[in-house]
Coordinates of C-alpha atoms in Angstrom, one line a residue:
Chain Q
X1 CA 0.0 0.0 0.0
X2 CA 2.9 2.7 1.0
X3 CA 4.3 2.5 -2.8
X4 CA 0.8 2.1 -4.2
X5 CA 0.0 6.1 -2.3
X6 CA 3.7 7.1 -2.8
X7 CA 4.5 7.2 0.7
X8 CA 8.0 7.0 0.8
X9 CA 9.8 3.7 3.0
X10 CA 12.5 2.1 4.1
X11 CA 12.4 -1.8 5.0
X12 CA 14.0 -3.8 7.6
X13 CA 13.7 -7.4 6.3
X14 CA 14.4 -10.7 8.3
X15 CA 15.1 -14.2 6.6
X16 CA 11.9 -16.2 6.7
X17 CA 11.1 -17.4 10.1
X18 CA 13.5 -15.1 11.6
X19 CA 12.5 -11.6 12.8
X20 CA 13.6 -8.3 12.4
X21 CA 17.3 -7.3 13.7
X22 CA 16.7 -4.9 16.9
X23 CA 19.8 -3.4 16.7
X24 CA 19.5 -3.1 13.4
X25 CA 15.9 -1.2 14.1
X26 CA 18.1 1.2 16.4
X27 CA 20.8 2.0 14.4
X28 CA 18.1 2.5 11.7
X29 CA 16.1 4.6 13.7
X30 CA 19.1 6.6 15.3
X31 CA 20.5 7.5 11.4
X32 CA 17.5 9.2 10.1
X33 CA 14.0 10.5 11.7
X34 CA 11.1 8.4 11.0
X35 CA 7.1 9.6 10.9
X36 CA 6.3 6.4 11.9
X37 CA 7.1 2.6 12.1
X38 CA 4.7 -0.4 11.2
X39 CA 4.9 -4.0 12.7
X40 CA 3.4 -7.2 11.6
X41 CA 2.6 -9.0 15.4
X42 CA 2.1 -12.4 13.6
X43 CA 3.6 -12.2 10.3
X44 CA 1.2 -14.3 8.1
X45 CA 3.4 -16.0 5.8
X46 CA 5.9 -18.0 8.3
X47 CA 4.3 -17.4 11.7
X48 CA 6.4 -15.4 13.4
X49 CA 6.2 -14.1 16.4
X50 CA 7.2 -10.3 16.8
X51 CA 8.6 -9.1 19.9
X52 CA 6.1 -5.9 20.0
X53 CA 7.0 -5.2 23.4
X54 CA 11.1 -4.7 22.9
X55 CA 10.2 -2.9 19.7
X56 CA 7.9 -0.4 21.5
X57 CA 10.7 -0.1 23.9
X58 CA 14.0 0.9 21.2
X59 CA 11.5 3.4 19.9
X60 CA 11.1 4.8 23.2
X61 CA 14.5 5.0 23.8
X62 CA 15.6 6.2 20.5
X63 CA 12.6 7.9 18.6
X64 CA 9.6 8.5 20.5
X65 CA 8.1 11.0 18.6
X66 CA 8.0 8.6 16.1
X67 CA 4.6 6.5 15.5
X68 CA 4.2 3.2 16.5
X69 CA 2.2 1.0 14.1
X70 CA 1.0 -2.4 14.8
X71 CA -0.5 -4.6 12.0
X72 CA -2.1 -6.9 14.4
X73 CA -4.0 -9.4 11.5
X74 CA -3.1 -12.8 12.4
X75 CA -2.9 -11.6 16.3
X76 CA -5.3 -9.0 17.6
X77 CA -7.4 -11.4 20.5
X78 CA -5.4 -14.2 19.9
X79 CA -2.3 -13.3 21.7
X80 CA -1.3 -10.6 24.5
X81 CA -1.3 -7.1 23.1
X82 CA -1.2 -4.2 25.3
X83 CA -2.7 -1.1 23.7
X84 CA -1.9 1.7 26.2
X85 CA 1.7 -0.3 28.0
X86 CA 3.3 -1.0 24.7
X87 CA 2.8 3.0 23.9
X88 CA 1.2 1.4 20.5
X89 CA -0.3 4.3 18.4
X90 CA -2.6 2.4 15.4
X91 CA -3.5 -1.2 15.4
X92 CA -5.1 -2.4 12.7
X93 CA -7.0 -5.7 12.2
X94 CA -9.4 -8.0 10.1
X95 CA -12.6 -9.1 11.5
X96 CA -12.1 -12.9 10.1
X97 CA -8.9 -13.9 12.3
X98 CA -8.4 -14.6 16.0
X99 CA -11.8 -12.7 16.5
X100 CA -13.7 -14.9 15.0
X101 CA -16.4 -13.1 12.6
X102 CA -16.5 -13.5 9.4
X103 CA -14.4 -10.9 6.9
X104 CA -15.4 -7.6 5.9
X105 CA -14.3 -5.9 9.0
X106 CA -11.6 -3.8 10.0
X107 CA -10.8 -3.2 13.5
X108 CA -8.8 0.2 13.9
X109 CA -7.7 1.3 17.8
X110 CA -6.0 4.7 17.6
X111 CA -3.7 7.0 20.4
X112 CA -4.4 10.6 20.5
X113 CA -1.9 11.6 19.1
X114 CA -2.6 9.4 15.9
X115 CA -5.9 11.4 15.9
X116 CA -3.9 14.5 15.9
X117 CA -1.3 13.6 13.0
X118 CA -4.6 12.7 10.7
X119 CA -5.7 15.6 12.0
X120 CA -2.8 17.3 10.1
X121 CA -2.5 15.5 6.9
X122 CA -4.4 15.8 4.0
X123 CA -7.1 12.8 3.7
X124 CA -6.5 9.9 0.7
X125 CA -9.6 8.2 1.6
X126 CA -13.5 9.2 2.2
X127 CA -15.2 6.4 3.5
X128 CA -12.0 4.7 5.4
X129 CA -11.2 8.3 7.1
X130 CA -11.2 7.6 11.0
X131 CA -12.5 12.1 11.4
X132 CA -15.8 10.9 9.5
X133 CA -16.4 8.3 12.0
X134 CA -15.7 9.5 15.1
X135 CA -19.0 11.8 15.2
X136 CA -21.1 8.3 14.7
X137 CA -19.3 6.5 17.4
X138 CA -19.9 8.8 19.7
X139 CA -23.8 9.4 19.2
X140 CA -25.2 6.4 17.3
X141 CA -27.7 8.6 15.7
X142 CA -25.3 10.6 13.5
X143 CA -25.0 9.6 10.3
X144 CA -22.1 8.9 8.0
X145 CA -22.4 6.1 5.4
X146 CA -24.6 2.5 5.9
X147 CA -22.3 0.3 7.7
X148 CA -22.1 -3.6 7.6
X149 CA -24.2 -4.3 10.4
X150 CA -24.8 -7.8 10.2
X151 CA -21.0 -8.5 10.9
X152 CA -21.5 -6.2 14.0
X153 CA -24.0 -8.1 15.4
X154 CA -21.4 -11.1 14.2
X155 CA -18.3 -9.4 15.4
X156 CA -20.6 -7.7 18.7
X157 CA -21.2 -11.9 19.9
X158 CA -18.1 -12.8 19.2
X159 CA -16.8 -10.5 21.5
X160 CA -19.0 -11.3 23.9
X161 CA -17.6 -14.8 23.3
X162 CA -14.0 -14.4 24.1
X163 CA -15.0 -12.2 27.1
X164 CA -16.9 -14.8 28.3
X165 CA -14.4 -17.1 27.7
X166 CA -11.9 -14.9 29.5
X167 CA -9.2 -13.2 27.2
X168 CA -6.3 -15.4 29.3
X169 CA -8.1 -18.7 28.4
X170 CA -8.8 -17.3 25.2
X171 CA -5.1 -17.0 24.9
X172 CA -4.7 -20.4 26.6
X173 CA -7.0 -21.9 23.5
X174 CA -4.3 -20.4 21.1
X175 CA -1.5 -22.6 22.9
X176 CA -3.3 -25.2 23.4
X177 CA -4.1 -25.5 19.8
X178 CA -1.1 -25.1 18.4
X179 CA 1.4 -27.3 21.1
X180 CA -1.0 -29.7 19.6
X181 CA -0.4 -29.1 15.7
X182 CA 3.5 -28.9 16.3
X183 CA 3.6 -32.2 18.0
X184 CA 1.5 -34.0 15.2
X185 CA 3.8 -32.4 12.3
X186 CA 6.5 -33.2 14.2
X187 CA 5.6 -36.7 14.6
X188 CA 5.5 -36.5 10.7
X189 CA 8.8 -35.2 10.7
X190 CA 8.1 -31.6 9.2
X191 CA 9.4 -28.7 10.4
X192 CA 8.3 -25.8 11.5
X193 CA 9.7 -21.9 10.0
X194 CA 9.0 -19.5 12.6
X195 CA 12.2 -19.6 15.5
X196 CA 9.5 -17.6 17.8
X197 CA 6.4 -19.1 16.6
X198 CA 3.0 -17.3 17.2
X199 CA 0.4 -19.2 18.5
X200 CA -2.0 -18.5 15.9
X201 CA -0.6 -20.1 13.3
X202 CA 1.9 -22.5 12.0
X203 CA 4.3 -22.9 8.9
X204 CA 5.7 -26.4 8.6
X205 CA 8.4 -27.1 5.5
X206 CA 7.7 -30.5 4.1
X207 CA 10.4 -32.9 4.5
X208 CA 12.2 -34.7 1.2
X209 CA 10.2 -35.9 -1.2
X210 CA 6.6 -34.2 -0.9
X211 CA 5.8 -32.2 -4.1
X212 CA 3.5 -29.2 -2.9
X213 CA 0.8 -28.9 -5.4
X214 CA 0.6 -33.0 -5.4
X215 CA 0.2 -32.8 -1.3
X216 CA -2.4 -30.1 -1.2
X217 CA -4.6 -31.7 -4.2
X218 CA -4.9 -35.2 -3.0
X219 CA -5.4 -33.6 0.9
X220 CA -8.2 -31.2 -0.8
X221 CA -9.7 -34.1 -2.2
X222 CA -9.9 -35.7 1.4
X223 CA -12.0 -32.4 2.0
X224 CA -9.2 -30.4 4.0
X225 CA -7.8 -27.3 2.3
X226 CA -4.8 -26.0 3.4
X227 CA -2.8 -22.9 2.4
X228 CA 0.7 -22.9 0.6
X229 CA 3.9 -20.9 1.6
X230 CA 4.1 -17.5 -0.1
X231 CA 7.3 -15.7 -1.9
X232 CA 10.9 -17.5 -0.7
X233 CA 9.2 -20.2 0.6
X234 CA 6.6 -20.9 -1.8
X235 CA 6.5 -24.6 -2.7
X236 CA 8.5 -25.6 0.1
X237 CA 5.6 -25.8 2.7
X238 CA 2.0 -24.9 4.2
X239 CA 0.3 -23.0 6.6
X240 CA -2.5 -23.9 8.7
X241 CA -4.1 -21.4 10.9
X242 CA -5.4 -22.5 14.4
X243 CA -7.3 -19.7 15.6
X244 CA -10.5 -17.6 16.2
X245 CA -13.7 -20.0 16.4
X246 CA -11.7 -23.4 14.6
X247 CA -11.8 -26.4 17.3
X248 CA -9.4 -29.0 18.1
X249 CA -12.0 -31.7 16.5
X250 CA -11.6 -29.8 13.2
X251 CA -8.0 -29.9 13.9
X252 CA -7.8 -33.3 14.4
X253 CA -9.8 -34.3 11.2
X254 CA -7.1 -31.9 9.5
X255 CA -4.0 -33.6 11.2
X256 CA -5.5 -36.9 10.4
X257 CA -6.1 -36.1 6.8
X258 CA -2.6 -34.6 6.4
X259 CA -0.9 -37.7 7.9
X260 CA -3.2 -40.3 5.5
X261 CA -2.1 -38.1 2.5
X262 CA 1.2 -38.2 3.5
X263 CA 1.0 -42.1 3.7
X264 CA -0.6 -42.1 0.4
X265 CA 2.1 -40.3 -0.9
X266 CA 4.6 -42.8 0.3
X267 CA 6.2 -42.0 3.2
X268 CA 6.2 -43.7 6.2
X269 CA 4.1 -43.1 8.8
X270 CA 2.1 -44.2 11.8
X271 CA -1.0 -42.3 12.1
X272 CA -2.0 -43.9 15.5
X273 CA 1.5 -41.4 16.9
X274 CA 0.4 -38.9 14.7
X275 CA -3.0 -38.7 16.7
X276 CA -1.2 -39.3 20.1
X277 CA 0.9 -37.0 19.4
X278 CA -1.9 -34.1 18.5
X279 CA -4.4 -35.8 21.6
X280 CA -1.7 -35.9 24.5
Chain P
X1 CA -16.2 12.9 -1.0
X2 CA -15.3 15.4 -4.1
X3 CA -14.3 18.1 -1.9
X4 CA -13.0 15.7 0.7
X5 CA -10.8 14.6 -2.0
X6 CA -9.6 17.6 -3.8
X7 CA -11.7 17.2 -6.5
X8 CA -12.4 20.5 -8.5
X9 CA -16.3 20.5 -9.0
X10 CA -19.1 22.4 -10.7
X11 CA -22.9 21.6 -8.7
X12 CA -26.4 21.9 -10.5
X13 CA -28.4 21.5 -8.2
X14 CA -32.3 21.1 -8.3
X15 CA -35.4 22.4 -5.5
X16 CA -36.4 19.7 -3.6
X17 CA -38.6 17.5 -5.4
X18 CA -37.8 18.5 -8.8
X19 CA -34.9 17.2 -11.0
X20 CA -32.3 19.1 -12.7
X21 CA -32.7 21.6 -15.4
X22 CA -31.7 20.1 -18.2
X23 CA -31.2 23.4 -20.5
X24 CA -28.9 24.6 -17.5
X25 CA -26.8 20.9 -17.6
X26 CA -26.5 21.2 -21.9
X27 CA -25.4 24.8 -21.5
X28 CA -23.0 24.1 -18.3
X29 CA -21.4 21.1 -20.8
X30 CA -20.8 23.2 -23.3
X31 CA -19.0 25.9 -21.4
X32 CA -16.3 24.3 -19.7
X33 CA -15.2 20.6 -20.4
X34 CA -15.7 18.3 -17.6
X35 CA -14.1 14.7 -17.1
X36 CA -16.9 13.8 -15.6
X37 CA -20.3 14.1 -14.9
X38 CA -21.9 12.3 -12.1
X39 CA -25.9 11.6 -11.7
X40 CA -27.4 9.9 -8.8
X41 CA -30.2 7.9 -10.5
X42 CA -32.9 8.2 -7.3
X43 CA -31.8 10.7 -4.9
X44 CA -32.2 8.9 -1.0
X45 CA -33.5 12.2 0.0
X46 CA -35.9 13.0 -1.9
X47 CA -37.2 10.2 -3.7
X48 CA -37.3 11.8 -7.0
X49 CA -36.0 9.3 -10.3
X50 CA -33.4 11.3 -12.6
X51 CA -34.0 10.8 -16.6
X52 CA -31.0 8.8 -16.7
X53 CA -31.8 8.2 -20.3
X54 CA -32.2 12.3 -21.4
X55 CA -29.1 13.3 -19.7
X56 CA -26.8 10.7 -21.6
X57 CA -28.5 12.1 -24.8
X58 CA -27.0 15.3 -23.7
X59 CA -23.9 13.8 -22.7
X60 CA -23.7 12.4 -26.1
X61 CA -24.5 15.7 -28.3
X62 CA -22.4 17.9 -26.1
X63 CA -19.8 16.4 -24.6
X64 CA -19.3 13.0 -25.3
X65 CA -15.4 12.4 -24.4
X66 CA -17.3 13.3 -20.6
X67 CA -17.2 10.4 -18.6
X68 CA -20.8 9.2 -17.0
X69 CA -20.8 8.1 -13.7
X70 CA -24.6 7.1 -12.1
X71 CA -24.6 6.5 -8.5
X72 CA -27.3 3.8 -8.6
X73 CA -27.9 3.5 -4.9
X74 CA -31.7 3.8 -4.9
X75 CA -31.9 2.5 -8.2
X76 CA -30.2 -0.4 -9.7
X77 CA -31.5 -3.2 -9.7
X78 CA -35.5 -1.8 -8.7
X79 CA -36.0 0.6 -11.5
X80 CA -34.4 0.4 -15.3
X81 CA -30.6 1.4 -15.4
X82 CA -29.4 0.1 -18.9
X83 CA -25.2 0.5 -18.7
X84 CA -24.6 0.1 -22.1
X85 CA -27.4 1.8 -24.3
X86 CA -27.2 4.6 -22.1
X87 CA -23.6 4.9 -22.5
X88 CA -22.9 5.0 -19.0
X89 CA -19.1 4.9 -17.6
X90 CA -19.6 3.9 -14.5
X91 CA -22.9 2.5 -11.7
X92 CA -22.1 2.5 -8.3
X93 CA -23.6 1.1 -5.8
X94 CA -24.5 -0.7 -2.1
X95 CA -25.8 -4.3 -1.6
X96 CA -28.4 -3.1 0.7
X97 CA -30.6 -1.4 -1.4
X98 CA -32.7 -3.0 -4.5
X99 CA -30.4 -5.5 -4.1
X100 CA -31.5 -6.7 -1.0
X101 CA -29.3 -8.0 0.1
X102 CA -27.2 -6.9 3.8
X103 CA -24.5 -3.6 3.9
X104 CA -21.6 -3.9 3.2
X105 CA -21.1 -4.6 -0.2
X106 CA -19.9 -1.7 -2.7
X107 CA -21.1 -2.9 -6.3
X108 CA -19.2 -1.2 -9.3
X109 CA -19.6 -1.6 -13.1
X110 CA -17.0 0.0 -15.3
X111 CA -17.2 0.5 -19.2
X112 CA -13.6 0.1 -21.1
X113 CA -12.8 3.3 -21.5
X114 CA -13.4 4.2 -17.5
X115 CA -11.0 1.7 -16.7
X116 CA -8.9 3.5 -19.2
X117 CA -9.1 6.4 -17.1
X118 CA -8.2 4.9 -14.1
X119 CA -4.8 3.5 -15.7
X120 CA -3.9 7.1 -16.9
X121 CA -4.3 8.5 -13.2
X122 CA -2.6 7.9 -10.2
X123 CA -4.3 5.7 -7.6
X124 CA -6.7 7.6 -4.5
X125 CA -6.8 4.6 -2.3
X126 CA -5.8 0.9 -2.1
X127 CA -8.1 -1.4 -1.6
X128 CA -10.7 -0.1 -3.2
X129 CA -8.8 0.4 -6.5
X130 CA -10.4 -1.8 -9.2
X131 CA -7.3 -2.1 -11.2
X132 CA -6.3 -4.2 -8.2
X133 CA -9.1 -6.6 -8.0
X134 CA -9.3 -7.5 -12.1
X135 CA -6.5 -10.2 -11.5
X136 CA -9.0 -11.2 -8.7
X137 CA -12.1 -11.3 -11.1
X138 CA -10.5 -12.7 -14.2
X139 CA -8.5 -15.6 -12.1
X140 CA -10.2 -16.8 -8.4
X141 CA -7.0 -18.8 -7.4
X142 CA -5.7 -15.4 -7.4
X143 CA -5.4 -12.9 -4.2
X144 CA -5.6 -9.4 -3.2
X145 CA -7.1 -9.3 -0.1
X146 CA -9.7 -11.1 1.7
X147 CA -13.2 -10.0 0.9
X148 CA -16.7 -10.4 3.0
X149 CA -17.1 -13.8 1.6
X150 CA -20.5 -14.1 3.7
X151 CA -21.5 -10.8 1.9
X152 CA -20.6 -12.5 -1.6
X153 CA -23.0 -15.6 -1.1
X154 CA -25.7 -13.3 0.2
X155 CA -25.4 -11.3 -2.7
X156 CA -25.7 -14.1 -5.2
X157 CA -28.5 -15.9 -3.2
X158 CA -30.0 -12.5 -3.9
X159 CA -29.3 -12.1 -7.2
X160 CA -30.3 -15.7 -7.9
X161 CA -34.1 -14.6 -6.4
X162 CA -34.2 -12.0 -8.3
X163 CA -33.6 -13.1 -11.7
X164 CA -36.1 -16.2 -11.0
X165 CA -38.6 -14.1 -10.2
X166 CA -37.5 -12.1 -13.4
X167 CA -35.9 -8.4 -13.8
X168 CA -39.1 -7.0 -15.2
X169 CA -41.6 -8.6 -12.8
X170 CA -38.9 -7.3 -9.8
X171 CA -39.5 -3.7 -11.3
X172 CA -43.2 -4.6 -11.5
X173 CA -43.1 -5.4 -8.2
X174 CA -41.4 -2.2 -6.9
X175 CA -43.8 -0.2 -8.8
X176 CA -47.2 -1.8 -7.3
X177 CA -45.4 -1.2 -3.5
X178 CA -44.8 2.3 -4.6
X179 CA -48.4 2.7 -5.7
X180 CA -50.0 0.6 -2.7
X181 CA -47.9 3.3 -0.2
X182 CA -48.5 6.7 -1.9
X183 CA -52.6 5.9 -2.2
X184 CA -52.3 4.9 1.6
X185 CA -50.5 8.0 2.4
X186 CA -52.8 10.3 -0.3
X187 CA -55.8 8.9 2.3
X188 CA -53.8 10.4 5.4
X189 CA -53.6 13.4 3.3
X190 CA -50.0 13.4 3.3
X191 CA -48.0 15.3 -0.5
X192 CA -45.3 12.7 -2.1
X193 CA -42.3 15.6 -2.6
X194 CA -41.0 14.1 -5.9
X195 CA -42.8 15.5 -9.1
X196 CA -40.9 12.6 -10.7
X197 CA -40.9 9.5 -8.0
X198 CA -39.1 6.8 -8.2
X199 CA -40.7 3.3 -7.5
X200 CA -38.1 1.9 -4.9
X201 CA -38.9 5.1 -1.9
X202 CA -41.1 7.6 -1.2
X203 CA -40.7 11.3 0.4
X204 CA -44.0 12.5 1.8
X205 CA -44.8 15.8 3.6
X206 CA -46.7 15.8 6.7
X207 CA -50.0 17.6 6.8
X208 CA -51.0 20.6 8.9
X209 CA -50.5 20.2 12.6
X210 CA -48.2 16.6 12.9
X211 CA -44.4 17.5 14.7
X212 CA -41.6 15.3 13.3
X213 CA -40.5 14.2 16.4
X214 CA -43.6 13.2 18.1
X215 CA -44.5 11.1 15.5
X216 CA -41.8 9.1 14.7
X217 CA -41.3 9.0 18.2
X218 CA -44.6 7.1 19.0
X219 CA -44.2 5.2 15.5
X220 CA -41.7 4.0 17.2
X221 CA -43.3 2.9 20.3
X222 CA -45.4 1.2 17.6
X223 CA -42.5 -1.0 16.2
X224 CA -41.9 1.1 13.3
X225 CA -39.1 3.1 12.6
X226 CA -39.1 5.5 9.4
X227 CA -36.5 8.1 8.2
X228 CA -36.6 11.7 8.9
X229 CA -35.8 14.1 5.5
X230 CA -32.8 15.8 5.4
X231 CA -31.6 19.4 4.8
X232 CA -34.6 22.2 3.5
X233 CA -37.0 19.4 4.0
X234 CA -35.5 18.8 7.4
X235 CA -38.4 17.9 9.9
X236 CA -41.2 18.6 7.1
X237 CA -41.8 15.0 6.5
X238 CA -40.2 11.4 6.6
X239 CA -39.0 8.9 4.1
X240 CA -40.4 5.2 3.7
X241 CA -38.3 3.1 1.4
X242 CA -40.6 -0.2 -0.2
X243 CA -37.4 -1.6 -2.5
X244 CA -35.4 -5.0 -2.2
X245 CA -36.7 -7.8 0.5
X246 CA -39.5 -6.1 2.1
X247 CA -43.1 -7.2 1.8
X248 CA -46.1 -5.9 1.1
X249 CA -47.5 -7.6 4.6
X250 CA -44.0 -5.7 6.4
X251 CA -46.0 -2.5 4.5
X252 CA -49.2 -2.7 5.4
X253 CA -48.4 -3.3 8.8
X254 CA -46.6 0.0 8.7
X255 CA -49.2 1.9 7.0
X256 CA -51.5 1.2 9.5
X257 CA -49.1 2.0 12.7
X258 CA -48.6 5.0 10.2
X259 CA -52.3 6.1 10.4
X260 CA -52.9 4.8 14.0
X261 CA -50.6 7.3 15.0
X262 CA -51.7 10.2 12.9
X263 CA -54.9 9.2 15.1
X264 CA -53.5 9.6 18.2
X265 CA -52.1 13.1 17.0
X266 CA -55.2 14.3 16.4
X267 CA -55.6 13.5 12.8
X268 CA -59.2 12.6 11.6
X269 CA -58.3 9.5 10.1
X270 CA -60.4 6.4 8.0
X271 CA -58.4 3.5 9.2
X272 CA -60.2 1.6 6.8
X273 CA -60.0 3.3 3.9
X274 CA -56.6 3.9 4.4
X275 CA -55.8 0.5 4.4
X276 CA -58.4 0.0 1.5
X277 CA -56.3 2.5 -0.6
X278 CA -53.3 0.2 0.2
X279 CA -54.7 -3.1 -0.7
X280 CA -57.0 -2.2 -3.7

């Protein structure tokens, strides 16, 4: 999006699974002054983990006047994420992740003074523009444009859900869920990309011998769909998300699928350790 | 959103209830040239149908290298909106109109040489640039970003009704709820405001002696809610829309809350032939 609206950046990249250098982020941050920063919590395409917290804290130290941007996608409800203690200025999420609605909702949490720098740019959006919807959220009978309401009804139980739940056992759900993954793919002998792997969802590499597209057919035609790795990695693994409103018996069909196709696909495998593995 | 965005523009505007001059539009077309002229085919707050069909004739004679956007949020799909023979450039508009189908859905149709357009200019936002979602649209394995998938399957289910039932018979039906509500309200003695009304809402003006407020406040109390007007005819009348999903039962059971309530303001009202008028 930046070099789509000619906002100019600079990128700190990490190798896949790996995440961003900190002192690397410092000496970046020390050499030249920055409006703001973005971070990915869970980045997507290897499920990695990022260290919000430590982040939020180099920018403190070195740049605080600097904003502090978290894309919170695969994260937001699913993992801890403090709002106000990690000085966080924008985070931005979908509706259809760990909260558990369907898409065609984004979530949008802003600091004051993120109010006050839209508040001194020019606008390059009508209806997305935060100033045009602050008058409706503060009196419901103000009027901008027709939201979509059924998925706030959707997003409004699922909400009422996870605080019923408890956000820590919400969290809990999260770990549970993917411990539970890891060990089964283990057990298969694949390996898993992200070195601090978020808990919302995992990126296994296949191990010798499994072509990707041959994988992913047969185990769609077993009725579980599962999504490939993406740039560097493409080819060389999948992803499976285990979070929001998916439950371990879904999971468990999925493992149990993967591990048959595997089997069909000639390597050796017991499924009854597969299914220990995922159950204990 | 024009002046939101920067956009240089040039209003005609018309008195409530009427529709624009259309001497005044060929004349302002052939003073200045404009990229683009934008018509809303049944304006929300007055209820009043635009000749759709005229003002491309203009377009045509005058200016035809004028680009013709028709914001079809009223319209398309209730009342005749024919993209191609009347050379239009671009319809907008939301699921939750004629459509009938729940918010959240923006529906666009481009002609070639709009799309044109939009390749020769540089991009206003991100994810709503249609140059972004083609690859989407010609190739579903494709991805740009994750859409309100519920949305989609509402919209087809909706789309799927409404072609059974026939595009002609849904106008049909449009019209007869249109007809059914205005001789309702003509019995209440209340004045449509459109000279030229479209068949998807209707704009009335309350008779001598009835308060805005009051009466859609006990409407209310009733189980029915109705729209207030907006600007000049702020607090003069209300707005009932009879397009998309709703019934003629949903209807008549709020014309006669309608009238019960002009009752219990005061109003010497024939319950019967009121609801006579809407069922003959």
């Amino acid at each position: 999006p930046a070099k789509h609206l000619e906002i100019e950046v600079d990128k700190i990249k990490a190798n896949p699974g790996e995440h961003v250098d900190l002192e690397l982020l410092r000496k970046t941050l020390k050499e030249k002054h920055y409006t703001a920063v973005t971070l990915t919590h869970v980045d997507t395409s290897t499920g990695v983990l990022a260290d919000v917290e430590t982040v939020s804290k180099i920018l403190q130290e070195v740049s605080p006047e600097t904003l502090f941007i978290v894309d919170g996608v695969c994260a937001t409800g699913g993992v801890k994420e403090e709002f106000d203690n990690w000085k966080i200025d924008v985070i931005l999420t979908g509706s259809q992740k760990a909260l558990a609605t369907p898409p065609g909702l984004t979530l949008l949490t802003f600091s004051k003074r993120a109010i006050e720098k839209r508040n001194s740019i020019k606008p390059r959006t009508y209806y997305g523009d935060i100033l045009k919807w602050i008058p409706v959220m503060e009196d419901g009978t103000k009027y901008f444009a027709t939201p979509s309401v059924n998925l706030f009804f959707a997003l409004h139980q699922s909400l009422k859900d996870i605080f019923d739940m408890g956000l820590e056992n919400y969290f809990k759900k999260h770990e549970d869920l993917a411990r539970r993954v890891r060990n089964a793919m283990n057990e298969l002998g694949l390996k898993l990309v992200a070195k601090r792997p978020a808990p919302t969802l995992s990126v296994f590499l296949y191990p010798e011998g499994i072509d990707d597209k041959t994988f992913r057919g047969r185990l769609k035609d077993h009725g579980v769909v599962i999504a490939n790795t993406l740039a560097e990695l493409y080819g060389k693994g999948f992803r499976i998300g285990h979070m929001g409103s998916i439950t371990k018996d879904e999971l468990l069909v999925a493992v149990s699928k993967i591990a048959e196709t595997f089997e069909e696909l000639g390597v050796k495998v017991s499924k009854g350790n597969v299914i220990n593995a995922f159950l204990s």
